[in-house]
Coordinates of C-alpha atoms and ligand atoms in Angstrom, one line a residue:
Chain A
X1 CA -15.6 -19.6 -51.6
X2 CA -13.4 -21.9 -53.1
X3 CA -14.1 -25.5 -52.9
X4 CA -10.4 -26.4 -53.0
X5 CA -10.3 -29.6 -50.8
X6 CA -6.8 -30.8 -50.2
X7 CA -6.1 -34.3 -48.9
X8 CA -4.1 -34.0 -45.7
X9 CA -3.7 -37.6 -44.4
X10 CA -5.5 -40.9 -43.7
X11 CA -8.1 -40.6 -41.0
X12 CA -6.4 -43.3 -38.9
X13 CA -3.0 -41.4 -39.2
X14 CA -4.0 -39.3 -36.3
X15 CA -4.6 -41.0 -32.9
X16 CA -7.8 -40.1 -31.0
X17 CA -7.2 -36.8 -29.1
X18 CA -4.1 -35.9 -30.9
X19 CA -2.7 -33.8 -33.5
X20 CA -0.3 -34.1 -36.5
X21 CA 1.5 -31.6 -38.5
X22 CA 0.5 -31.1 -42.4
X23 CA 2.6 -28.9 -44.7
X24 CA 1.2 -27.8 -48.0
X25 CA 1.9 -25.2 -50.4
X26 CA 4.8 -23.7 -48.2
X27 CA 2.6 -23.3 -45.3
X28 CA 2.0 -25.5 -42.2
X29 CA -1.0 -26.7 -40.5
X30 CA -2.1 -28.8 -37.8
X31 CA -4.9 -31.5 -38.1
X32 CA -6.8 -32.7 -35.0
X33 CA -8.8 -35.9 -34.1
X34 CA -10.9 -35.4 -31.2
X35 CA -11.8 -38.3 -28.6
X36 CA -15.1 -38.4 -30.4
X37 CA -13.5 -38.9 -33.9
X38 CA -14.3 -35.4 -35.1
X39 CA -11.5 -33.7 -37.2
X40 CA -10.4 -30.2 -37.3
X41 CA -7.6 -28.1 -38.8
X42 CA -5.9 -24.9 -37.8
X43 CA -2.7 -22.9 -38.7
X44 CA 0.3 -25.0 -37.7
X45 CA 2.2 -22.2 -35.8
X46 CA 1.5 -21.0 -32.4
X47 CA 0.6 -17.2 -32.6
X48 CA 3.1 -16.5 -29.7
X49 CA 6.3 -17.5 -31.5
X50 CA 6.7 -19.7 -34.4
X51 CA 6.4 -22.9 -32.7
X52 CA 4.8 -26.1 -34.2
X53 CA 1.4 -26.9 -32.4
X54 CA 1.6 -30.6 -33.7
X55 CA 4.3 -31.1 -31.0
X56 CA 2.0 -30.0 -28.3
X57 CA -0.6 -31.9 -26.1
X58 CA -4.4 -32.3 -27.0
X59 CA -6.7 -32.5 -24.0
X60 CA -10.3 -32.3 -24.7
X61 CA -10.9 -29.3 -26.9
X62 CA -7.6 -27.8 -26.2
X63 CA -4.3 -27.8 -27.9
X64 CA -1.5 -26.8 -25.7
X65 CA 1.6 -25.1 -27.2
X66 CA 4.7 -27.1 -26.4
X67 CA 6.9 -24.0 -25.7
X68 CA 5.0 -21.9 -23.2
X69 CA 1.9 -23.7 -22.8
X70 CA -0.4 -21.1 -24.4
X71 CA -3.5 -22.9 -25.1
X72 CA -6.2 -22.7 -27.9
X73 CA -9.6 -24.2 -28.5
X74 CA -8.7 -26.2 -31.8
X75 CA -12.4 -26.3 -32.7
X76 CA -12.7 -22.5 -32.8
X77 CA -9.3 -21.3 -32.8
X78 CA -9.9 -19.3 -29.7
X79 CA -6.7 -18.2 -27.7
X80 CA -7.5 -19.2 -24.0
X81 CA -5.0 -16.6 -22.3
X82 CA -1.5 -15.5 -21.6
X83 CA 0.9 -15.8 -23.1
X84 CA -1.1 -16.3 -26.3
X85 CA -3.5 -13.7 -27.1
X86 CA -4.0 -13.9 -30.9
X87 CA -6.6 -16.5 -32.2
X88 CA -5.6 -19.4 -34.5
X89 CA -7.1 -19.3 -38.0
X90 CA -9.2 -22.6 -38.5
X91 CA -10.2 -24.5 -41.8
X92 CA -13.0 -26.7 -42.7
X93 CA -12.4 -30.3 -42.5
X94 CA -14.2 -33.3 -43.8
X95 CA -13.5 -37.1 -43.9
X96 CA -14.3 -39.0 -47.2
X97 CA -13.3 -42.6 -47.9
X98 CA -11.0 -42.7 -44.9
X99 CA -9.1 -39.6 -45.9
X100 CA -9.0 -36.2 -44.2
X101 CA -9.5 -33.2 -46.6
X102 CA -9.1 -29.7 -45.4
X103 CA -10.4 -26.7 -47.3
X104 CA -7.6 -24.1 -47.5
X105 CA -8.4 -20.7 -48.7
Chain B
X1 CA -7.0 7.7 -1.5
X2 CA -5.9 4.2 -1.4
X3 CA -2.3 3.4 -2.5
X4 CA -3.3 0.8 -5.1
X5 CA -0.8 -2.0 -6.2
X6 CA 2.8 -1.5 -6.6
X7 CA 5.1 -4.0 -8.2
X8 CA 9.0 -3.6 -8.1
X9 CA 10.8 -5.3 -10.8
X10 CA 9.6 -5.1 -14.2
X11 CA 10.9 -8.4 -15.6
X12 CA 8.7 -11.5 -16.9
X13 CA 7.2 -11.9 -13.5
X14 CA 6.4 -8.4 -12.6
X15 CA 5.0 -7.5 -16.0
X16 CA 2.8 -10.7 -15.9
X17 CA 1.5 -9.7 -12.4
X18 CA 0.6 -6.2 -13.5
X19 CA -1.3 -7.5 -16.5
X20 CA -2.9 -10.3 -14.5
X21 CA -4.3 -7.7 -12.0
X22 CA -6.2 -5.9 -14.8
X23 CA -7.5 -9.2 -16.4
X24 CA -9.0 -9.9 -13.0
X25 CA -10.9 -6.6 -13.2
X26 CA -8.8 -4.8 -10.5
X27 CA -9.4 -1.0 -11.1
X28 CA -7.3 0.7 -8.7
X29 CA -3.9 2.1 -9.5
X30 CA -1.2 -0.4 -10.8
X31 CA 2.5 0.9 -10.7
X32 CA 5.1 -1.2 -12.4
X33 CA 8.7 -0.1 -11.4
X34 CA 11.7 -1.3 -13.2
X35 CA 15.3 -0.2 -13.1
X36 CA 16.0 -1.2 -16.8
X37 CA 15.4 1.2 -19.8
X38 CA 13.5 -1.3 -22.0
X39 CA 9.8 -2.6 -21.9
X40 CA 9.6 -5.9 -19.9
X41 CA 11.3 -8.5 -22.0
X42 CA 11.9 -12.1 -21.9
X43 CA 15.5 -13.4 -21.0
X44 CA 15.8 -16.8 -22.6
X45 CA 16.5 -15.5 -26.0
X46 CA 19.5 -13.6 -24.6
X47 CA 21.8 -16.4 -24.7
X48 CA 20.4 -18.1 -27.9
X49 CA 18.6 -16.0 -30.7
X50 CA 20.1 -12.6 -29.6
X51 CA 23.6 -14.1 -29.9
X52 CA 23.2 -15.8 -33.2
X53 CA 20.5 -14.0 -35.2
X54 CA 21.8 -12.5 -38.7
X55 CA 19.3 -9.6 -38.4
X56 CA 19.8 -6.8 -35.9
X57 CA 18.1 -8.4 -32.7
X58 CA 15.0 -7.0 -31.0
X59 CA 14.0 -7.8 -27.5
X60 CA 11.0 -10.1 -27.2
X61 CA 8.7 -7.9 -25.1
X62 CA 6.2 -9.3 -22.7
X63 CA 3.7 -6.8 -24.1
X64 CA 4.2 -3.5 -25.9
X65 CA 3.8 0.0 -24.7
X66 CA 0.3 0.3 -25.8
X67 CA -0.9 -2.8 -24.0
X68 CA 0.3 -1.1 -20.6
X69 CA -1.2 2.2 -21.6
X70 CA -4.5 0.8 -22.6
X71 CA -4.8 -1.1 -19.3
X72 CA -3.8 2.2 -17.3
X73 CA -0.7 0.4 -15.9
X74 CA 1.7 3.0 -14.9
X75 CA 5.1 1.8 -15.9
X76 CA 8.2 3.6 -14.6
X77 CA 11.2 2.6 -16.5
X78 CA 14.9 3.4 -15.3
X79 CA 13.4 3.9 -11.9
X80 CA 14.7 1.9 -8.8
X81 CA 13.0 1.3 -5.5
X82 CA 15.3 2.1 -2.7
X83 CA 13.6 1.6 0.4
X84 CA 10.3 -0.1 1.6
X85 CA 8.7 1.3 4.6
X86 CA 6.4 -1.6 5.6
X87 CA 4.6 0.3 8.6
X88 CA 3.7 3.2 6.4
X89 CA 3.0 1.0 3.5
X90 CA 5.1 3.0 1.1
X91 CA 8.2 2.6 -1.1
X92 CA 10.8 5.4 -1.9
X93 CA 12.0 5.6 -5.5
X94 CA 15.2 6.9 -6.9
X95 CA 13.5 10.0 -8.1
X96 CA 12.9 10.8 -4.5
X97 CA 9.3 10.2 -4.8
X98 CA 7.3 8.1 -2.2
X99 CA 4.8 5.8 -3.4
X100 CA 2.0 4.6 -1.2
X101 CA 0.7 1.0 -1.6
X102 CA -2.0 -1.3 -0.4
X103 CA -0.2 -4.4 -1.7
X104 CA 3.3 -4.7 -2.8
X105 CA 4.9 -7.2 -5.0
X106 CA 8.6 -7.8 -5.2
X107 CA 9.7 -9.4 -8.5
X108 CA 13.3 -8.3 -8.4
X109 CA 14.7 -11.2 -10.0
X110 CA 18.4 -12.7 -9.7
X111 CA 21.7 -11.2 -10.7
X112 CA 24.8 -13.0 -11.8
X113 CA 27.0 -14.4 -9.2
X114 CA 30.1 -12.4 -9.3
X115 CA 33.7 -14.1 -9.4
X116 CA 35.5 -12.6 -6.2
X117 CA 38.5 -11.3 -8.3
X118 CA 39.0 -7.6 -8.9
X119 CA 40.0 -8.2 -12.4
X120 CA 36.6 -9.9 -13.2
X121 CA 35.2 -6.4 -13.4
X122 CA 37.5 -5.6 -16.3
X123 CA 36.3 -4.7 -19.8
X124 CA 37.5 -8.3 -21.0
X125 CA 35.0 -10.0 -18.8
X126 CA 31.2 -10.0 -19.1
X127 CA 28.1 -11.2 -17.2
X128 CA 24.8 -12.1 -18.9
X129 CA 21.6 -11.0 -17.4
X130 CA 20.2 -8.1 -19.3
X131 CA 19.4 -7.3 -22.9
X132 CA 22.3 -4.7 -22.8
X133 CA 24.7 -7.2 -21.5
X134 CA 23.6 -9.5 -24.5
X135 CA 24.2 -6.7 -27.0
X136 CA 27.6 -6.2 -25.6
X137 CA 28.5 -10.0 -25.8
X138 CA 27.0 -10.3 -29.2
X139 CA 29.4 -7.6 -30.5
X140 CA 32.4 -9.3 -29.1
X141 CA 32.1 -12.9 -30.3
X142 CA 32.6 -12.9 -34.0
X143 CA 34.6 -15.3 -35.9
X144 CA 38.2 -15.4 -35.2
X145 CA 37.8 -14.5 -31.6
X146 CA 38.6 -17.0 -28.8
X147 CA 36.0 -16.7 -26.0
X148 CA 36.5 -18.5 -22.6
X149 CA 33.2 -19.3 -20.6
X150 CA 33.5 -19.9 -16.9
X151 CA 30.8 -22.3 -15.8
X152 CA 29.2 -25.3 -17.4
X153 CA 25.6 -24.7 -16.2
X154 CA 22.7 -24.0 -18.6
X155 CA 23.6 -20.3 -19.6
X156 CA 27.3 -20.9 -19.9
X157 CA 26.7 -23.9 -22.2
X158 CA 23.9 -22.1 -24.2
X159 CA 26.5 -19.3 -24.7
X160 CA 29.0 -22.0 -25.8
X161 CA 26.8 -23.2 -28.5
X162 CA 25.8 -19.7 -29.7
X163 CA 29.5 -18.6 -29.7
X164 CA 30.4 -21.7 -31.7
X165 CA 27.7 -20.8 -34.1
X166 CA 29.2 -17.4 -34.6
X167 CA 32.4 -19.2 -35.6
X168 CA 34.5 -18.1 -32.7
X169 CA 36.7 -20.7 -30.6
X170 CA 35.3 -21.7 -27.3
X171 CA 36.9 -23.0 -24.1
X172 CA 34.4 -23.8 -21.3
X173 CA 36.1 -24.0 -17.7
X174 CA 34.0 -26.0 -15.1
X175 CA 35.1 -26.3 -11.7
X176 CA 33.3 -29.6 -11.0
X177 CA 34.0 -32.8 -12.5
X178 CA 31.4 -32.7 -15.1
X179 CA 29.1 -30.2 -16.8
X180 CA 25.5 -29.6 -15.7
X181 CA 25.7 -31.1 -12.2
X182 CA 22.8 -29.1 -10.9
X183 CA 19.7 -31.1 -11.6
X184 CA 20.6 -32.9 -14.8
X185 CA 21.1 -36.7 -14.9
X186 CA 24.6 -37.7 -15.8
X187 CA 23.4 -39.8 -18.8
X188 CA 22.1 -36.6 -20.3
X189 CA 24.9 -34.3 -19.3
X190 CA 27.2 -36.9 -21.1
X191 CA 25.4 -36.5 -24.3
X192 CA 25.3 -32.8 -24.2
X193 CA 29.0 -32.9 -23.2
X194 CA 29.9 -35.0 -26.4
X195 CA 27.8 -32.6 -28.6
X196 CA 29.7 -29.6 -27.6
X197 CA 33.0 -31.5 -28.2
X198 CA 31.9 -32.6 -31.6
X199 CA 31.4 -28.7 -32.5
X200 CA 35.0 -28.3 -31.3
X201 CA 34.3 -26.8 -28.0
X202 CA 37.1 -27.1 -25.6
X203 CA 35.5 -28.5 -22.2
X204 CA 37.8 -28.1 -19.3
X205 CA 36.2 -29.7 -16.3
X206 CA 37.5 -30.0 -12.7
X207 CA 39.3 -26.9 -13.1
X208 CA 39.0 -23.5 -11.2
X209 CA 40.1 -20.0 -11.9
X210 CA 43.2 -19.0 -9.8
X211 CA 43.8 -15.5 -11.2
X212 CA 42.9 -13.2 -14.1
X213 CA 45.4 -10.9 -15.6
X214 CA 45.2 -8.3 -18.5
X215 CA 46.8 -9.5 -21.6
X216 CA 47.6 -7.7 -24.8
X217 CA 44.2 -7.3 -26.3
X218 CA 42.6 -9.7 -24.0
X219 CA 42.5 -11.6 -20.7
X220 CA 44.7 -14.3 -19.3
X221 CA 42.9 -16.9 -17.3
X222 CA 45.1 -18.6 -15.0
X223 CA 43.7 -22.0 -13.8
X224 CA 44.4 -23.8 -10.4
X225 CA 46.4 -26.6 -12.3
X226 CA 48.7 -23.8 -13.5
X227 CA 47.7 -23.7 -17.0
X228 CA 46.8 -20.4 -18.7
X229 CA 44.1 -19.7 -21.2
X230 CA 44.5 -16.4 -23.3
X231 CA 41.1 -15.3 -24.4
X232 CA 39.6 -12.2 -26.1
X233 CA 36.7 -12.2 -23.8
X234 CA 35.8 -14.2 -20.5
X235 CA 32.2 -14.9 -20.0
X236 CA 31.4 -15.6 -16.4
X237 CA 28.3 -17.5 -15.9
X238 CA 28.7 -19.3 -12.4
X239 CA 25.0 -18.9 -11.3
X240 CA 22.8 -16.2 -9.9
X241 CA 21.8 -14.8 -6.6
X242 CA 18.4 -13.7 -5.7
X243 CA 18.0 -9.8 -5.6
X244 CA 16.6 -9.5 -2.0
X245 CA 18.6 -6.4 -0.5
X246 CA 15.4 -4.2 -0.5
X247 CA 13.5 -6.9 1.2
X248 CA 16.2 -7.6 3.7
X249 CA 16.6 -3.8 4.6
X250 CA 12.8 -3.7 5.2
X251 CA 13.1 -6.5 7.6
X252 CA 11.3 -9.2 5.7
X253 CA 12.3 -12.8 6.2
X254 CA 15.1 -14.1 4.0
X255 CA 15.9 -17.5 3.3
X256 CA 17.9 -18.2 0.0
X257 CA 16.0 -15.2 -1.4
X258 CA 12.8 -13.6 -0.1
X259 CA 11.1 -16.2 1.9
X260 CA 7.3 -16.6 1.1
X261 CA 4.6 -18.9 1.9
X262 CA 2.6 -21.1 -0.3
X263 CA 0.6 -18.0 -1.2
X264 CA 3.8 -16.1 -2.2
X265 CA 3.2 -13.8 0.9
X266 CA 6.4 -12.5 2.6
X267 CA 6.6 -12.3 6.4
X268 CA 4.7 -8.9 5.9
X269 CA 1.1 -9.7 5.1
X270 CA 0.8 -6.8 2.4
X271 CA 4.1 -7.7 0.7
X272 CA 4.2 -10.6 -1.7
X273 CA 7.3 -11.8 -3.7
X274 CA 7.5 -14.0 -6.8
X275 CA 9.9 -15.2 -9.5
X276 CA 13.5 -15.7 -9.3
X277 CA 13.8 -13.7 -6.1
X278 CA 11.8 -15.7 -3.8
X279 CA 11.8 -19.2 -2.1
X280 CA 8.7 -20.9 -1.5
X281 CA 7.4 -24.3 -0.3
X282 CA 6.4 -26.9 -2.8
X283 CA 3.4 -28.9 -1.5
X284 CA 4.2 -31.9 -3.9
X285 CA 7.5 -32.4 -2.4
X286 CA 6.3 -32.3 1.2
X287 CA 6.7 -28.5 1.6
X288 CA 10.2 -28.5 0.5
X289 CA 11.5 -25.0 0.1
X290 CA 12.9 -24.2 -3.4
X291 CA 13.9 -21.2 -5.5
X292 CA 13.6 -21.6 -9.1
X293 CA 15.1 -19.6 -12.0
X294 CA 13.0 -20.4 -14.8
X295 CA 10.8 -18.7 -17.4
X296 CA 7.6 -20.8 -16.4
X297 CA 7.9 -20.2 -12.9
X298 CA 8.2 -16.4 -13.4
X299 CA 5.2 -16.6 -15.5
X300 CA 3.1 -18.8 -13.1
X301 CA 4.1 -17.0 -10.1
X302 CA 3.5 -13.5 -11.3
X303 CA -0.1 -14.6 -12.2
X304 CA -0.6 -16.4 -8.9
X305 CA 0.9 -13.4 -6.9
X306 CA -1.5 -11.1 -8.6
X307 CA -4.5 -13.1 -7.9
X308 CA -3.6 -13.4 -4.3
X309 CA -3.0 -9.7 -4.0
X310 CA -6.7 -9.4 -4.8
X311 CA -7.6 -12.1 -2.3
X312 CA -7.7 -15.4 -4.1
X313 CA -5.8 -17.2 -1.4
X314 CA -4.4 -19.9 -3.8
X315 CA -1.4 -21.9 -3.1
X316 CA 1.5 -22.5 -5.5
X317 CA 0.9 -25.9 -7.0
X318 CA 2.8 -25.9 -10.5
X319 CA 5.3 -28.5 -11.1
X320 CA 8.7 -27.0 -11.9
X321 CA 9.5 -27.0 -15.5
X322 CA 12.3 -25.8 -17.6
X323 CA 14.1 -26.1 -21.0
X324 CA 17.5 -25.3 -22.4
X325 CA 18.6 -25.2 -26.0
X326 CA 22.0 -26.0 -27.2
X327 CA 22.5 -26.7 -31.0
X328 CA 19.5 -28.6 -32.2
X329 CA 19.1 -30.3 -28.8
X330 CA 16.4 -29.3 -26.4
X331 CA 16.4 -30.6 -22.8
X332 CA 13.2 -30.4 -20.8
X333 CA 12.9 -31.0 -17.1
X334 CA 9.8 -31.3 -15.3
X335 CA 9.8 -31.7 -11.6
X336 CA 12.9 -32.0 -9.2
X337 CA 15.1 -34.8 -10.3
X338 CA 17.1 -34.8 -7.1
X339 CA 14.2 -36.1 -5.3
X340 CA 14.4 -39.3 -7.4
X341 CA 16.2 -42.5 -6.4
X342 CA 15.6 -44.6 -9.5
X343 CA 15.6 -43.9 -13.4
X344 CA 13.4 -45.4 -16.0
X345 CA 14.2 -44.8 -19.5
X346 CA 11.8 -44.4 -22.4
X347 CA 13.1 -44.2 -25.9
X348 CA 11.2 -42.1 -28.3
X349 CA 12.1 -41.7 -32.3
X350 CA 15.2 -40.3 -33.6
X351 CA 17.3 -40.8 -30.6
X352 CA 15.0 -38.6 -28.3
X353 CA 14.4 -40.3 -24.9
X354 CA 13.0 -39.4 -21.5
X355 CA 14.3 -40.3 -18.2
X356 CA 11.6 -40.8 -15.5
X357 CA 12.7 -40.2 -11.9
X358 CA 11.1 -42.4 -9.4
X359 CA 11.0 -41.8 -5.5
X360 CA 11.7 -45.0 -3.3
X361 CA 7.9 -45.6 -3.0
X362 CA 7.4 -45.5 -6.7
X363 CA 6.1 -42.0 -7.0
X364 CA 7.1 -40.1 -10.3
X365 CA 8.9 -37.0 -8.9
X366 CA 10.8 -35.7 -12.1
X367 CA 11.0 -36.4 -15.9
X368 CA 14.1 -35.2 -17.9
X369 CA 13.7 -35.4 -21.8
X370 CA 16.2 -34.8 -24.4
X371 CA 15.6 -34.6 -28.2
X372 CA 15.7 -32.5 -31.2
X373 CA 13.3 -29.5 -31.1
X374 CA 10.1 -30.4 -29.3
X375 CA 10.5 -34.2 -29.7
X376 CA 9.9 -34.8 -26.0
X377 CA 7.4 -32.1 -25.3
X378 CA 4.3 -34.1 -25.3
X379 CA 5.6 -36.8 -23.1
X380 CA 7.3 -34.4 -20.7
X381 CA 3.9 -32.4 -20.3
X382 CA 2.1 -35.7 -19.5
X383 CA 4.8 -36.5 -17.1
X384 CA 4.2 -33.3 -15.5
X385 CA 0.6 -33.9 -15.1
X386 CA 1.5 -37.3 -13.5
X387 CA 3.9 -35.6 -11.0
X388 CA 1.2 -33.2 -10.1
X389 CA -1.1 -36.0 -9.2
X390 CA 1.7 -37.6 -7.2
X391 CA 1.0 -40.8 -9.5
X392 CA 3.0 -44.1 -9.0
X393 CA 3.0 -45.3 -12.6
X394 CA 4.2 -48.9 -13.4
X395 CA 8.0 -48.5 -14.4
X396 CA 7.6 -51.1 -17.1
X397 CA 4.7 -49.3 -18.8
X398 CA 6.7 -46.0 -18.6
X399 CA 9.7 -47.8 -20.3
X400 CA 7.6 -49.3 -23.0
X401 CA 7.5 -47.1 -26.1
X402 CA 4.1 -48.5 -27.1
X403 CA 2.4 -47.2 -23.9
X404 CA 0.6 -44.0 -24.5
X405 CA 1.6 -41.9 -21.6
X406 CA -1.9 -40.3 -21.5
X407 CA -3.5 -43.5 -20.9
X408 CA -1.5 -43.5 -17.4
X409 CA -3.4 -40.3 -16.3
X410 CA -6.5 -42.3 -16.2
X411 CA -5.2 -44.9 -13.7
Ligands
FAD501 C1 20.4 -15.5 -20.4 C2 19.3 -16.2 -19.8 C3 18.7 -17.2 -20.4 C4 17.7 -18.0 -19.9 N1 17.2 -19.0 -20.5 C5 16.1 -19.7 -20.1 C6 15.5 -20.7 -20.6 O1 15.9 -21.1 -21.7 N2 14.6 -21.6 -19.9 C7 14.0 -21.0 -18.8 O2 13.1 -21.8 -18.2 N3 14.5 -19.9 -18.2 C8 15.5 -19.2 -18.7 N4 16.0 -18.3 -18.0 C9 15.6 -17.9 -16.7 C10 14.4 -16.9 -16.9 O3 14.6 -15.8 -17.8 C11 14.1 -16.2 -15.5 O4 13.7 -17.2 -14.6 C12 13.1 -15.0 -15.6 O5 13.6 -13.9 -16.3 C13 12.9 -14.5 -14.1 O6 12.0 -13.5 -14.2 P1 11.7 -12.4 -13.0 O7 10.8 -11.5 -13.5 O8 11.6 -13.2 -11.7 O9 13.2 -11.8 -12.7 P2 14.0 -10.8 -13.7 O10 13.8 -11.3 -15.2 O11 15.4 -10.9 -13.4 O12 13.5 -9.4 -13.6 C14 13.7 -8.6 -12.5 C15 13.7 -7.2 -12.9 O13 13.6 -6.3 -11.7 C16 14.6 -5.2 -11.8 N5 14.8 -4.9 -10.4 C17 15.5 -5.4 -9.4 N6 15.5 -4.7 -8.4 C18 14.9 -3.6 -8.5 C19 14.6 -2.5 -7.9 N7 15.0 -2.3 -6.5 N8 13.8 -1.4 -8.5 C20 13.4 -1.6 -9.8 N9 13.7 -2.5 -10.5 C21 14.4 -3.6 -9.9 C22 15.7 -6.1 -12.5 O14 16.7 -5.1 -13.1 C23 15.1 -6.8 -13.5 O15 14.7 -6.1 -14.5 C24 17.1 -17.5 -18.7 C25 17.7 -16.5 -18.0 C26 18.8 -15.6 -18.5 C27 19.5 -14.6 -17.8
FES502 S1 5.3 -20.3 -28.6 FE1 3.3 -20.9 -28.1 S2 2.9 -20.3 -26.2 FE2 5.0 -19.4 -26.7

């Protein structure tokens, strides 16, 4: 396991129950803040087409893709049904000194 | 032996229905009958990526062959259903086979409306509906060509944007005084009009085609005002008509397509219809009967029809939603804008904005959002939920950029 924690954004840069896009090293990720102020990270693009999930709506534990409403649980990455069938990769996240850190492999 | 489930039409909707039957554990036979030769594919890219991609395009399949095989879905390609015998509960296929069914779904889609001029069937005229149509058009719109497009609706304008991207000259001919008259607010149509003109598209509104003539290496389009456009190719996109002949001949009720009830059931209790081919009552608009031609509806109704064929007894309740892409602009419309009497504008970042359509009693009935990429997606999605709840949001709150639309859901 690498211990390569990357600073993604300030904790308050994401609103509660919302998501922002984070680009790093030529890749794109989505960083989430739940209604309970827990933070999560997944790959940034939908597994159906190459669409940025950060433009989608967060409701409870679900991120909904803005293109065809494919739904994923952003805590686990699980695809919740058609048209998405491939799960999302998730990444460990921690908050330190008001910063959101993501562990990218 | 029971007949199982038969689905006529292997587009977005029919394919979705077949997969849904299996997702819900149905273990009888499922036969999907399609007259096209491809695996079921999605049509939205046909006027967009397929026209402009540098690489050789490939269809965007709903699912690959293995998925149908793994689920024991019998998929008959290049096969047409030519008659239904509702009393015997069977359909006749082009290969002379008779297929019995317990429940039948008609997902026959729509076909381009034809221009009633004999010359419109000539080799210099084209309609776009299928992947094969798209490949043919793609091959004819290279740089240096002059392409005339008849019809300033979604598909005509998406084609105009794609043809410009390919470097050909474009003239769009629209009979009505402005483009996008069907369901798009004028404020938005004006911006899209200007965007096309800024790309050098020649937009001729308020003009109709009087005659078509063959010209050396092209087609002469004679307009009602006497002017003549000479083009290498004429793309005719003047709307689509539901494919309902099979249903009509079987004696099923027809009303702007195959008429179904809220459960997507036709006038025959064992036959369902869904997607572009059917009209259905929308409860959120007081049961108003509509026929939709959009991706999401095909997807949702395919799912719902399959569930109801298995006895779920659920009513169609989704809010209509569609998008169109032209250049970097994406327009998303949720609900039925013509139900609205009053517009409220909400400005987002970078010039993106949403128009909320409110009924006389203040109910939110539609939202039209225009912006780059998915700039309006989140807000239009929340609007869709408000529409579904028949909410009457405070217009001032809708207009204020600081208002989180989601907070209105709680109200
Ligand atoms: C060029 C284009 C661009 C589009 N872009 C967008 C967009 O950007 N956004 C959006 O929301 N929507 C868009 N749409 C609309 C969307 O693609 C349609 O709403 C959707 O395809 C409808 O699906 P369907 O399965 O009901 O019908 P179809 O996709 O038309 O499928 C019906 C199938 O049934 C077959 N069939 C018919 N009769 C028989 C028979 N007797 N036997 C066997 N097979 C039969 C047909 O050949 C066809 O393959 C676009 C459509 C087109 C054509
Ligand atoms: S691109 Fe995400 S659901 Fe289609």
